[in-house]
PDB file of C-alpha atoms in Angstrom:
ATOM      1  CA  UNK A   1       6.193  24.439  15.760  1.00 54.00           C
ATOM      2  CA  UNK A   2       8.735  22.474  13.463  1.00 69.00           C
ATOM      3  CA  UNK A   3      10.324  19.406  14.654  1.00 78.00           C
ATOM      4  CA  UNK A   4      13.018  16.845  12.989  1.00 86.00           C
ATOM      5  CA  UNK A   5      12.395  13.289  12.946  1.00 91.00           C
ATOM      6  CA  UNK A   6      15.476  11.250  12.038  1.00 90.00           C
ATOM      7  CA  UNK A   7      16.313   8.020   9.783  1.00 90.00           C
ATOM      8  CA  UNK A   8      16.817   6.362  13.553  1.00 91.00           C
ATOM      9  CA  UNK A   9      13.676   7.400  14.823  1.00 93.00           C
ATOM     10  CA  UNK A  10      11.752   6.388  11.370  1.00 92.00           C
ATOM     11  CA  UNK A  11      13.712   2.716  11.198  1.00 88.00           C
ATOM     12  CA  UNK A  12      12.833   2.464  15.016  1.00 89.00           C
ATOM     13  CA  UNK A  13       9.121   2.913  14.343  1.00 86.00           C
ATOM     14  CA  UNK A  14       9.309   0.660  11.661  1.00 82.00           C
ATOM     15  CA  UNK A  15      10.665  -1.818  14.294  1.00 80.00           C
ATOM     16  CA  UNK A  16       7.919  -1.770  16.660  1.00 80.00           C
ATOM     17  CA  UNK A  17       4.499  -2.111  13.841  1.00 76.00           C
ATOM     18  CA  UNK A  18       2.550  -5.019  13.778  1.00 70.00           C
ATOM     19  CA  UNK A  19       4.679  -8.069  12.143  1.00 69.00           C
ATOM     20  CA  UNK A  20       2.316  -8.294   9.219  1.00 68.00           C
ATOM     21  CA  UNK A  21       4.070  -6.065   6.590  1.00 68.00           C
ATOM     22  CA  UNK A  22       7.354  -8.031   6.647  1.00 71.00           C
ATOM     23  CA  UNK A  23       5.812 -10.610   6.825  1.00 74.00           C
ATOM     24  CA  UNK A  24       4.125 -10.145   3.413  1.00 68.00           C
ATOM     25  CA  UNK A  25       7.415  -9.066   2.313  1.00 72.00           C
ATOM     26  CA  UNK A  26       8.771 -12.576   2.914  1.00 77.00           C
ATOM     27  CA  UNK A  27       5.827 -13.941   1.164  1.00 74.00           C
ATOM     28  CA  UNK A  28       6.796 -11.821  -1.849  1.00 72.00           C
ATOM     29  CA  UNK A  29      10.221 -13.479  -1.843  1.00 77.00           C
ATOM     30  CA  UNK A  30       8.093 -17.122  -1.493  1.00 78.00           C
ATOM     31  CA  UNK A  31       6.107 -16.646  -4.155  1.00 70.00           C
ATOM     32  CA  UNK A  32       8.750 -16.045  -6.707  1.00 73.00           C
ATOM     33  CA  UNK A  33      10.616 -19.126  -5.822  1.00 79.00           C
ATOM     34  CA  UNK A  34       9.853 -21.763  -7.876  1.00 79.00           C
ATOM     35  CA  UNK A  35      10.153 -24.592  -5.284  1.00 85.00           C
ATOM     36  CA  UNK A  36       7.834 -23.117  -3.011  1.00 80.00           C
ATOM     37  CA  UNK A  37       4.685 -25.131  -1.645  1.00 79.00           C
ATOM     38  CA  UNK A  38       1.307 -24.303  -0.050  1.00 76.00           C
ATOM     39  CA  UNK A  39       2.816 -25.309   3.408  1.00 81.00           C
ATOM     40  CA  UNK A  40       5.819 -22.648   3.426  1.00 84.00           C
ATOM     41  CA  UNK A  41       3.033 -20.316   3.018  1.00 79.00           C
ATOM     42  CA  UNK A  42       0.620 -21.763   5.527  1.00 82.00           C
ATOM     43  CA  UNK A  43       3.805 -21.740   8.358  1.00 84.00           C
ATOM     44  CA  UNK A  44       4.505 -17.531   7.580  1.00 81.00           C
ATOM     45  CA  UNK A  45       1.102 -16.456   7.555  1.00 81.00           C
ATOM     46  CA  UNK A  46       0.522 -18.705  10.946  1.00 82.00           C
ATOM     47  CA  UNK A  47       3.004 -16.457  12.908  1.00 77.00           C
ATOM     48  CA  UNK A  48       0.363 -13.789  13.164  1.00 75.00           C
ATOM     49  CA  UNK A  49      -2.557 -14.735  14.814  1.00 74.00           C
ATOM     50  CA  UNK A  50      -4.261 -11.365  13.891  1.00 73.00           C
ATOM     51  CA  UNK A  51      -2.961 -11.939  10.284  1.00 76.00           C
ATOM     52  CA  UNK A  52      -4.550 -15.461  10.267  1.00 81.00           C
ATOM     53  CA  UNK A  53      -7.841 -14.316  10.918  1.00 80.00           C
ATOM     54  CA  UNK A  54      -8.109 -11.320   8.578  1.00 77.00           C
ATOM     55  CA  UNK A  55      -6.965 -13.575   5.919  1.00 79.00           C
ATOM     56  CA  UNK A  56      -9.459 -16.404   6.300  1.00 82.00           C
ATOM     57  CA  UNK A  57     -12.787 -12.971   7.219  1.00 78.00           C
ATOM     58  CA  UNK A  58     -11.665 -12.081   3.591  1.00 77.00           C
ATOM     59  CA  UNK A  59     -10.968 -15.874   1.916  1.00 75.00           C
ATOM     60  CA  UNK A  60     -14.395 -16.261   2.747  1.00 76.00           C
ATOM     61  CA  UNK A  61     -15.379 -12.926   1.585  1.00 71.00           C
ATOM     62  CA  UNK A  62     -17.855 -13.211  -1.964  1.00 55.00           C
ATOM     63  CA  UNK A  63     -14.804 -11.532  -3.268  1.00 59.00           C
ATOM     64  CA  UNK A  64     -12.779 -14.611  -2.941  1.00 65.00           C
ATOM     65  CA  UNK A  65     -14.945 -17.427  -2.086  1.00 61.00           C
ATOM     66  CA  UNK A  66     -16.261 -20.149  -4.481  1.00 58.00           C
ATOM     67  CA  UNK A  67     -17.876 -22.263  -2.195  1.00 64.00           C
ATOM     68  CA  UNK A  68     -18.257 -23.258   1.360  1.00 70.00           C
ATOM     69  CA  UNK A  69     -16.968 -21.712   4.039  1.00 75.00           C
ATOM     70  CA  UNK A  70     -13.095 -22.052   4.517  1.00 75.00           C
ATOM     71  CA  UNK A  71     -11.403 -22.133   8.270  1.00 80.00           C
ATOM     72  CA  UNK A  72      -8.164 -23.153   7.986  1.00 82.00           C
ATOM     73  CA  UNK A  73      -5.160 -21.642   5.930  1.00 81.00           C
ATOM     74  CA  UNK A  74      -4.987 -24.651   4.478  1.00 82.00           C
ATOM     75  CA  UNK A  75      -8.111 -24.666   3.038  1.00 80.00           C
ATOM     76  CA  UNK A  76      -8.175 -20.987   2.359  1.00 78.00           C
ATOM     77  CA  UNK A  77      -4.853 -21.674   0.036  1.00 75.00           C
ATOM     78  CA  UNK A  78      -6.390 -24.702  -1.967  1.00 74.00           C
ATOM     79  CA  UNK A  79      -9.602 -22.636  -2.646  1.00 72.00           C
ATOM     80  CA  UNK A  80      -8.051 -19.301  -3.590  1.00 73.00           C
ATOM     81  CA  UNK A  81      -4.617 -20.647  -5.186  1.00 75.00           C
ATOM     82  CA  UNK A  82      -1.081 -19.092  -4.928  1.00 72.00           C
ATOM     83  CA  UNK A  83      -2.172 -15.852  -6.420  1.00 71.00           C
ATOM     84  CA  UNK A  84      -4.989 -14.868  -5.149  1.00 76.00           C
ATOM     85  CA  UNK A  85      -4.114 -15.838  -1.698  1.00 77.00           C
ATOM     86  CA  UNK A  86      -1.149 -13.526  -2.418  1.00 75.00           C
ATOM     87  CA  UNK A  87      -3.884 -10.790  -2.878  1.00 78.00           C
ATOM     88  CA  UNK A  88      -5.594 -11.828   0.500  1.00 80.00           C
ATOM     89  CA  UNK A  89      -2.768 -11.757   2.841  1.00 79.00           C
ATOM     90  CA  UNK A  90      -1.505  -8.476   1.423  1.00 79.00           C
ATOM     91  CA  UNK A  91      -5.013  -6.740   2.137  1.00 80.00           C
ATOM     92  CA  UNK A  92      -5.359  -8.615   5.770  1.00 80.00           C
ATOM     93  CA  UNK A  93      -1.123  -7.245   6.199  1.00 78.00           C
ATOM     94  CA  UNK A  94      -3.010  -3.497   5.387  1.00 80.00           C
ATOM     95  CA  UNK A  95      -5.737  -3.483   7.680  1.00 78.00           C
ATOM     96  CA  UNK A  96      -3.153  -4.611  10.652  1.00 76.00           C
ATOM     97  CA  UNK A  97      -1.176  -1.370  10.011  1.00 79.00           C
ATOM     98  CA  UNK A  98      -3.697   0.509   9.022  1.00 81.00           C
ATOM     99  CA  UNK A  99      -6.461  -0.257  11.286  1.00 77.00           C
ATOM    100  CA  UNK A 100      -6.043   2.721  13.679  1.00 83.00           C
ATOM    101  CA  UNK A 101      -7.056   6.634  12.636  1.00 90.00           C
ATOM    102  CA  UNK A 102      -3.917   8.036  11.600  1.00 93.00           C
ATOM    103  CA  UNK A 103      -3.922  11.568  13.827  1.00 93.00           C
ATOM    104  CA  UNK A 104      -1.383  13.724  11.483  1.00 94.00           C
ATOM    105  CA  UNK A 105      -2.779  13.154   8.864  1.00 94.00           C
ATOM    106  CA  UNK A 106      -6.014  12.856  10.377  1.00 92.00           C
ATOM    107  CA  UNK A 107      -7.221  10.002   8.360  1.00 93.00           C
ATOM    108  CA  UNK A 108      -9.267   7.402  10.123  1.00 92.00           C
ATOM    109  CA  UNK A 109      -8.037   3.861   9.300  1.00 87.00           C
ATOM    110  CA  UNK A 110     -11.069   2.554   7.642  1.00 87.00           C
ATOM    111  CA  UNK A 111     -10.512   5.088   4.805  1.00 91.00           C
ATOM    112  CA  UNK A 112      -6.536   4.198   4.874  1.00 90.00           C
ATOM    113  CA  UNK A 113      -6.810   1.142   4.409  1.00 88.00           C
ATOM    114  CA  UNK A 114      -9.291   1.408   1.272  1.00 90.00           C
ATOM    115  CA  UNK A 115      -6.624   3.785   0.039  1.00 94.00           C
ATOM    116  CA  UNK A 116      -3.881   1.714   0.630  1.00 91.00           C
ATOM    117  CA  UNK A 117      -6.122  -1.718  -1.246  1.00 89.00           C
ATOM    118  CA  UNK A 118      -7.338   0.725  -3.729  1.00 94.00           C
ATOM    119  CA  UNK A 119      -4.023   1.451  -4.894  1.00 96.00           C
ATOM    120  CA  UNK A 120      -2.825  -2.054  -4.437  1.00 92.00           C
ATOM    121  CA  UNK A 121      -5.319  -3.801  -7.147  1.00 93.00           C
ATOM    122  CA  UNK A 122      -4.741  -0.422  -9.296  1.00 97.00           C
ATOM    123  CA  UNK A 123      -1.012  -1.191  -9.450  1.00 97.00           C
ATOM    124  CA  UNK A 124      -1.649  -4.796  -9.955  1.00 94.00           C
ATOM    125  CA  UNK A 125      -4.408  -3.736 -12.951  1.00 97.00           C
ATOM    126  CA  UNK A 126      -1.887  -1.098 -14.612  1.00 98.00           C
ATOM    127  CA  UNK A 127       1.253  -3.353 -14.217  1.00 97.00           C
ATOM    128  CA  UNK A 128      -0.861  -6.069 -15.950  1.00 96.00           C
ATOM    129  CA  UNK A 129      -1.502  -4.185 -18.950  1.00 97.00           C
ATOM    130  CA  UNK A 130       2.201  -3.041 -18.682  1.00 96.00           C
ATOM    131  CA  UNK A 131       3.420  -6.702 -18.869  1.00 97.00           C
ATOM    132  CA  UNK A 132       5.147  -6.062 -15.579  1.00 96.00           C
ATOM    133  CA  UNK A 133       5.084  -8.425 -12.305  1.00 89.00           C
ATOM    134  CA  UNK A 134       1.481  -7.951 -11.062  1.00 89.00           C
ATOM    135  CA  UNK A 135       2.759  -8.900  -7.734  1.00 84.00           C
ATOM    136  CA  UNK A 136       5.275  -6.670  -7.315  1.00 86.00           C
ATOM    137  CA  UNK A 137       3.207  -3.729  -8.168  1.00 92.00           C
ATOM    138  CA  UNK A 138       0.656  -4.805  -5.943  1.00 89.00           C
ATOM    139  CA  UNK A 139       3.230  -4.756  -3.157  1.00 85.00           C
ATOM    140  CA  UNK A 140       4.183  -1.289  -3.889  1.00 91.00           C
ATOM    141  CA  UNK A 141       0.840   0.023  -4.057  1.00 93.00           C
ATOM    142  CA  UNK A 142      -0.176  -1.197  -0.838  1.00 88.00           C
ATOM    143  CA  UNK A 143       2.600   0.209   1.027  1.00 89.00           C
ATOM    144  CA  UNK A 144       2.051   3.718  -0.607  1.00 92.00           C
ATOM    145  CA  UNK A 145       1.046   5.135   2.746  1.00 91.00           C
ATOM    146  CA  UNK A 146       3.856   3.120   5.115  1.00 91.00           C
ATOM    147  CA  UNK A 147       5.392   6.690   4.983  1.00 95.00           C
ATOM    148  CA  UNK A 148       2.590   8.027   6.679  1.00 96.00           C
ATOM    149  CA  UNK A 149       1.773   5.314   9.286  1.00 92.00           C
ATOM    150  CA  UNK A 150       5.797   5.488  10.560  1.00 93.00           C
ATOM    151  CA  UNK A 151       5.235   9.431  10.605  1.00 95.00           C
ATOM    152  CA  UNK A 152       2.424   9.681  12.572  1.00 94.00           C
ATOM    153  CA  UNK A 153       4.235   7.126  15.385  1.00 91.00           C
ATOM    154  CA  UNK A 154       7.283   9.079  15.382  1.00 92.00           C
ATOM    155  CA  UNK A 155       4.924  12.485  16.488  1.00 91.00           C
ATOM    156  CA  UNK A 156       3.184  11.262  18.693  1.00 84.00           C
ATOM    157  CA  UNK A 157       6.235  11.844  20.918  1.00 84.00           C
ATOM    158  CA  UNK A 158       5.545  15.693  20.391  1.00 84.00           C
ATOM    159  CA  UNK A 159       4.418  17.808  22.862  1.00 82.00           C
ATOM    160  CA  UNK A 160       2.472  20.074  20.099  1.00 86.00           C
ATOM    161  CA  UNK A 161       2.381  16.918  17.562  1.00 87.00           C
ATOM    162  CA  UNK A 162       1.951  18.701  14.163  1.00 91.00           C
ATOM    163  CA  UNK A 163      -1.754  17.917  12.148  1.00 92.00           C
ATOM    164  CA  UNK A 164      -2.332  18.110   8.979  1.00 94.00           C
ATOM    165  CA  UNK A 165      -5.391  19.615   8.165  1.00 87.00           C
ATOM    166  CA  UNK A 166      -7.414  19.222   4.943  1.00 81.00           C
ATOM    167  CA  UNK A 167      -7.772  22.574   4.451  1.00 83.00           C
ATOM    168  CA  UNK A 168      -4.274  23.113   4.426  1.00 78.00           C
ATOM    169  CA  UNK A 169      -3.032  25.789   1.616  1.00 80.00           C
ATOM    170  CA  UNK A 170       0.147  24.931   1.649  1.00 86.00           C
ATOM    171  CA  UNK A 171       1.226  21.609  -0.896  1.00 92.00           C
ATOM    172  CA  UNK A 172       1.671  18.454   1.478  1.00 95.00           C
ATOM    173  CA  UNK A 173       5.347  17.544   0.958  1.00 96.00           C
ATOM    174  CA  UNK A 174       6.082  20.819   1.151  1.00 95.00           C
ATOM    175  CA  UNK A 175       3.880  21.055   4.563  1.00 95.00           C
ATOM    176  CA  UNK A 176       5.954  17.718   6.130  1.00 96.00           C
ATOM    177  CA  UNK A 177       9.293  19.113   5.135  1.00 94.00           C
ATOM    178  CA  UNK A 178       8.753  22.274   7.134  1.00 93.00           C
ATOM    179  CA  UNK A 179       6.819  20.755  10.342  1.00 93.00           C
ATOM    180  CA  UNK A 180       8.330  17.039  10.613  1.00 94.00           C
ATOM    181  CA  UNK A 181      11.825  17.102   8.536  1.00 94.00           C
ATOM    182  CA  UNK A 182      10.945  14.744   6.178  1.00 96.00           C
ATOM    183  CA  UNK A 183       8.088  13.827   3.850  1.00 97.00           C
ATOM    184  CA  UNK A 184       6.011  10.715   3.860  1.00 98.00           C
ATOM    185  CA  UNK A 185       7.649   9.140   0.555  1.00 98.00           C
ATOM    186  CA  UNK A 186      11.275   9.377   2.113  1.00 97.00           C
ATOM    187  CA  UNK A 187      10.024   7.928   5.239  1.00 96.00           C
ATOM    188  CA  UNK A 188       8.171   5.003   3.281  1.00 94.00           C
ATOM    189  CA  UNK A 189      11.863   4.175   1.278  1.00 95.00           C
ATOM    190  CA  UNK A 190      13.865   4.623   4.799  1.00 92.00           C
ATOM    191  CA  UNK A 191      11.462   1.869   5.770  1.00 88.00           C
ATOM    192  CA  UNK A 192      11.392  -0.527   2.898  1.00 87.00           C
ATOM    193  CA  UNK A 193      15.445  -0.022   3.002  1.00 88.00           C
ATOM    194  CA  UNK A 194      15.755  -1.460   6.466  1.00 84.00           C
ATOM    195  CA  UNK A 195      13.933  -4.081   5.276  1.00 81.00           C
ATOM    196  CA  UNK A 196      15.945  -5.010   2.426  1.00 80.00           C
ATOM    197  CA  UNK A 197      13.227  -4.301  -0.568  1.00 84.00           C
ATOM    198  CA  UNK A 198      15.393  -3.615  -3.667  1.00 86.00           C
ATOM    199  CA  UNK A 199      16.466  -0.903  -4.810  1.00 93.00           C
ATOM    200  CA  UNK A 200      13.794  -0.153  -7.370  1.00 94.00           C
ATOM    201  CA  UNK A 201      11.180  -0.819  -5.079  1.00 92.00           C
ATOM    202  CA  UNK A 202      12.479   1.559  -2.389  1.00 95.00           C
ATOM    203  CA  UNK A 203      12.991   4.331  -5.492  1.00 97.00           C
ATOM    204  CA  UNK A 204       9.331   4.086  -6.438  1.00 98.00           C
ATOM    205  CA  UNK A 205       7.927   4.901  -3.516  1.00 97.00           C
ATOM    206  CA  UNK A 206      10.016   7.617  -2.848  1.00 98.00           C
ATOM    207  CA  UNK A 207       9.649   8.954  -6.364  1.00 98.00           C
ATOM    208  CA  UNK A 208       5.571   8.210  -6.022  1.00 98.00           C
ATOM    209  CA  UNK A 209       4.747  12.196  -6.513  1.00 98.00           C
ATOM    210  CA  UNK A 210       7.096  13.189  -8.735  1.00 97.00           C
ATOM    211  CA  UNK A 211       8.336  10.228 -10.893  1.00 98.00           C
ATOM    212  CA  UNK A 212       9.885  12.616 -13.127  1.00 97.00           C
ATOM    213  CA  UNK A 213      12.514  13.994 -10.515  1.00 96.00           C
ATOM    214  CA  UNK A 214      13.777  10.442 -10.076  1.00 96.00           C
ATOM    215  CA  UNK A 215      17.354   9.862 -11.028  1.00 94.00           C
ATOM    216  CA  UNK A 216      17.137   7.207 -13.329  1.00 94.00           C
ATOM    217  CA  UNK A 217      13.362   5.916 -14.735  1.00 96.00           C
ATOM    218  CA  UNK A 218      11.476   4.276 -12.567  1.00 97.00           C
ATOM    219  CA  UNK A 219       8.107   2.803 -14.154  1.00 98.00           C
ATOM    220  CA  UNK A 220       6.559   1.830 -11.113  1.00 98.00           C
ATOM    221  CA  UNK A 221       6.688   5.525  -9.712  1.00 98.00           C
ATOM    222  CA  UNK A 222       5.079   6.740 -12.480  1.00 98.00           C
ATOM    223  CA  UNK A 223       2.725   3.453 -12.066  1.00 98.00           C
ATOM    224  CA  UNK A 224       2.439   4.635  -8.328  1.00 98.00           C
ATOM    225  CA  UNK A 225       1.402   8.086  -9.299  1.00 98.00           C
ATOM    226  CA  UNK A 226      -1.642   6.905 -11.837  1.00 98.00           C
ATOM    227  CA  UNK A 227      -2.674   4.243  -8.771  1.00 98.00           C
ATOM    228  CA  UNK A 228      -3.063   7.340  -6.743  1.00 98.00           C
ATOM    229  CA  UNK A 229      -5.216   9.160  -9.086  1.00 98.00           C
ATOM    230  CA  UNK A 230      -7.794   6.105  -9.506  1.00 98.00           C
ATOM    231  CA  UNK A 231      -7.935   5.563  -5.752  1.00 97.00           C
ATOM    232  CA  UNK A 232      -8.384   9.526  -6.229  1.00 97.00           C
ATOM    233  CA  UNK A 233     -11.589   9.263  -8.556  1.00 97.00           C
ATOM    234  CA  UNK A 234     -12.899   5.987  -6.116  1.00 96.00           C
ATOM    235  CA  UNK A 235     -13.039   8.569  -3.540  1.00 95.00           C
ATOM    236  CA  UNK A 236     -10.778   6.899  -1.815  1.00 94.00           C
ATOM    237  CA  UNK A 237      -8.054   9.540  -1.441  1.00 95.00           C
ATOM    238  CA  UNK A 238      -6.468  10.988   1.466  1.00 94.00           C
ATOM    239  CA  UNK A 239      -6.075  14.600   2.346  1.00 93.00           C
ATOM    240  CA  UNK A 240      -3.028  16.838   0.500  1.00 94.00           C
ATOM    241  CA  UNK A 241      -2.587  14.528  -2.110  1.00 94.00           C
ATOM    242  CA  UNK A 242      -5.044  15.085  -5.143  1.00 93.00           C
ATOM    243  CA  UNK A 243      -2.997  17.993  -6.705  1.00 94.00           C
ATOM    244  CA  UNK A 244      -0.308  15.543  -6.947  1.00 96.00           C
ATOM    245  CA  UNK A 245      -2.369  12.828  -8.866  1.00 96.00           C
ATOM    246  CA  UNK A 246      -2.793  14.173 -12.504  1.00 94.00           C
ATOM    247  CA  UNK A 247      -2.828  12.094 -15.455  1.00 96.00           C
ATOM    248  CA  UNK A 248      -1.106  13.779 -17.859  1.00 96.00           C
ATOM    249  CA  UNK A 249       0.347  12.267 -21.601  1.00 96.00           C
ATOM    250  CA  UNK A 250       3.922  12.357 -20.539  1.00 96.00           C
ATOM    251  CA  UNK A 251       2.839   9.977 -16.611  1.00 97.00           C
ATOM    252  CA  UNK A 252       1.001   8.189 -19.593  1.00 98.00           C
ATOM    253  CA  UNK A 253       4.257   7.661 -21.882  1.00 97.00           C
ATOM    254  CA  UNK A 254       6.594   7.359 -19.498  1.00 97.00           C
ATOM    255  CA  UNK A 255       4.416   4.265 -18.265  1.00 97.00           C
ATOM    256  CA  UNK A 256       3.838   2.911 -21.086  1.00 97.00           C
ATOM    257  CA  UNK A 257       0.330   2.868 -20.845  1.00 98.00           C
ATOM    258  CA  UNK A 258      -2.481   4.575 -23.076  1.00 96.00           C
ATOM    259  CA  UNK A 259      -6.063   6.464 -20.825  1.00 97.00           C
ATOM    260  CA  UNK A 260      -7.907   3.349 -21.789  1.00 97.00           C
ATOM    261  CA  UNK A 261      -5.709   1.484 -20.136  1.00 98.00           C
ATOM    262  CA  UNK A 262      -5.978   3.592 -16.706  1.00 98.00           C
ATOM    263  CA  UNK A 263      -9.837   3.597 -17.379  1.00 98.00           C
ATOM    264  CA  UNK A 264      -9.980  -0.310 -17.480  1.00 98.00           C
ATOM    265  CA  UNK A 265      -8.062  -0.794 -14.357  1.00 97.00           C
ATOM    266  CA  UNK A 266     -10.502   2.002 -12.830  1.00 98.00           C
ATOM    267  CA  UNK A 267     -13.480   0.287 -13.113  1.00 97.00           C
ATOM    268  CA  UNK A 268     -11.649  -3.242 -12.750  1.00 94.00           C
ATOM    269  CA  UNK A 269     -10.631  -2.043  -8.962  1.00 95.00           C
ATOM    270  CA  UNK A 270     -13.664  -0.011  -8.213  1.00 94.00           C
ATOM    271  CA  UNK A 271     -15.848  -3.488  -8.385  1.00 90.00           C
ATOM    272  CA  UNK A 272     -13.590  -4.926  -6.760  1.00 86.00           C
ATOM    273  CA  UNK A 273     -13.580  -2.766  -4.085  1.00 85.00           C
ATOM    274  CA  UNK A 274     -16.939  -2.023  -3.376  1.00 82.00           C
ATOM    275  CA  UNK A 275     -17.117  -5.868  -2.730  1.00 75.00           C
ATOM    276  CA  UNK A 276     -15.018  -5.766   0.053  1.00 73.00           C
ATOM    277  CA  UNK A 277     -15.622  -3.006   1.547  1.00 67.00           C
ATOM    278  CA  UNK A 278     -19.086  -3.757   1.669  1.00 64.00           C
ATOM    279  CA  UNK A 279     -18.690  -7.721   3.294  1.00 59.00           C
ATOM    280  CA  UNK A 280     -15.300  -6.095   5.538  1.00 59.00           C
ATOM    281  CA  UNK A 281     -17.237  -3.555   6.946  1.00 57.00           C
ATOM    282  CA  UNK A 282     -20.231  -5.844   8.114  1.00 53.00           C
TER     283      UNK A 282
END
């Protein structure tokens, strides 16, 4: 059975998720202002009490930590620094949206949220070797998937909610456009439009698998789409999406990037990874 879910419905759903994501979004906007200090950052991430913990489980993770123990933000943001910390709250933000199996796309959230950090530090790799703002990218990779997450929310109101199903022959944007209306990446920009990302940010996302159809040149789509095929080759992708992930010379020049540039980041990020998932998981 096809259904319709609307812009209202999606921005609705968007309303009601755990206050983590904006709140990362606001630290975005901190970071880039010059007179910003440890404490303004300290006082955002303290509104979540959930966020708060994840952030000082992976401060102290051997990912992150170069010491003793921290357990206090305050601590956690003199041992990690500005950037890193950055880094930290962003992956804690993740696992509070992501934490739950997500049941039409049927992709259970341990596995969404390695996606979603996967594609994160691949952004942050590639956008490094671009010359672009590392942050930024990072930002956009991890909310790759907020598409999906405001999606599956909005279906659950179904009486026949639609599932996706690996095995599924038929391409997955084209599969959301005929069951649910609208496709993950337009749901993701509806999202990150209500909460006033700009307007290359929002065009990214929705341009993730198939930067080449976007209106005007958008790097960080194109960035987006060779984060999705390392996350791809970690074995960390989700279902549908791996014919849409090919690295091809024109994703490559269009970038601005060269393959050992996208091989670099690959291995950078799958070290990375295995580190946390290995201590996160415990």
């Amino acid at each position: 059975m096809a259904y319709s879910i609307s812009q209202l419905e999606l921005k609705a759903a968007a309303q009601k998720l755990p206050p983590s994501p904006q709140i990362f979004a606001k630290l975005t906007r901190l970071l880039k202002d010059r007179n910003t200090v440890s404490k303004d950052i300290v006082e955002l991430v303290k509104t979540d009490a959930s966020l708060t913990a994840k952030v000082l489980k992976i401060s102290n993770s051997m990912a992150f930590s170069l010491g003793q123990p921290v357990d206090t933000l305050e601590q956690a943001v003199g041992r990690v620094g500005f950037a890193e910390l950055f880094k930290v709250v962003g992956m804690a933000a993740a696992s509070n949206v992501f934490a739950r199996r997500n049941e039409t796309y049927g992709i259970d959230g341990w596995l969404f949220w390695e996606n979603a950090v996967a594609t994160g530090l691949a952004m942050e790799a590639l956008a490094k070797a671009r010359g672009l703002d590392e942050k930024e990218a990072y930002t956009l990779g991890l909310l790759k998937t907020m598409g999906k997450t405001i999606i599956d929310a909005c279906s659950q109101k179904f009486m026949v909610p639609p599932r996706f199903s690996a095995k599924e022959e038929t391409p997955l944007l084209l599969w959301e456009e005929e069951n649910l209306g609208v496709t993950n990446p337009e749901a993701a920009a509806i999202v990150l439009d209500a909460w006033n990302f700009p307007e290359g940010a929002i065009e990214a996302l929705r341009y993730q698998y198939t930067p080449d159809e976007a209106p005007e040149k958008n790097v960080h789509a194109y960035l987006l789409a060779l984060s999705g095929a390392i996350a791809e080759h970690l074995g960390r992708g989700t279902p549908g999406e791996k014919s849409y992930w090919t690295i091809t010379q024109g994703r490559l020049k269009e970038s601005g990037l060269d393959i050992k540039d996208v091989r670099a980041a690959l291995q950078e990020v799958k070290q990375r990874l295995e580190k946390l998932s290995e201590e996160l998981a415990a």
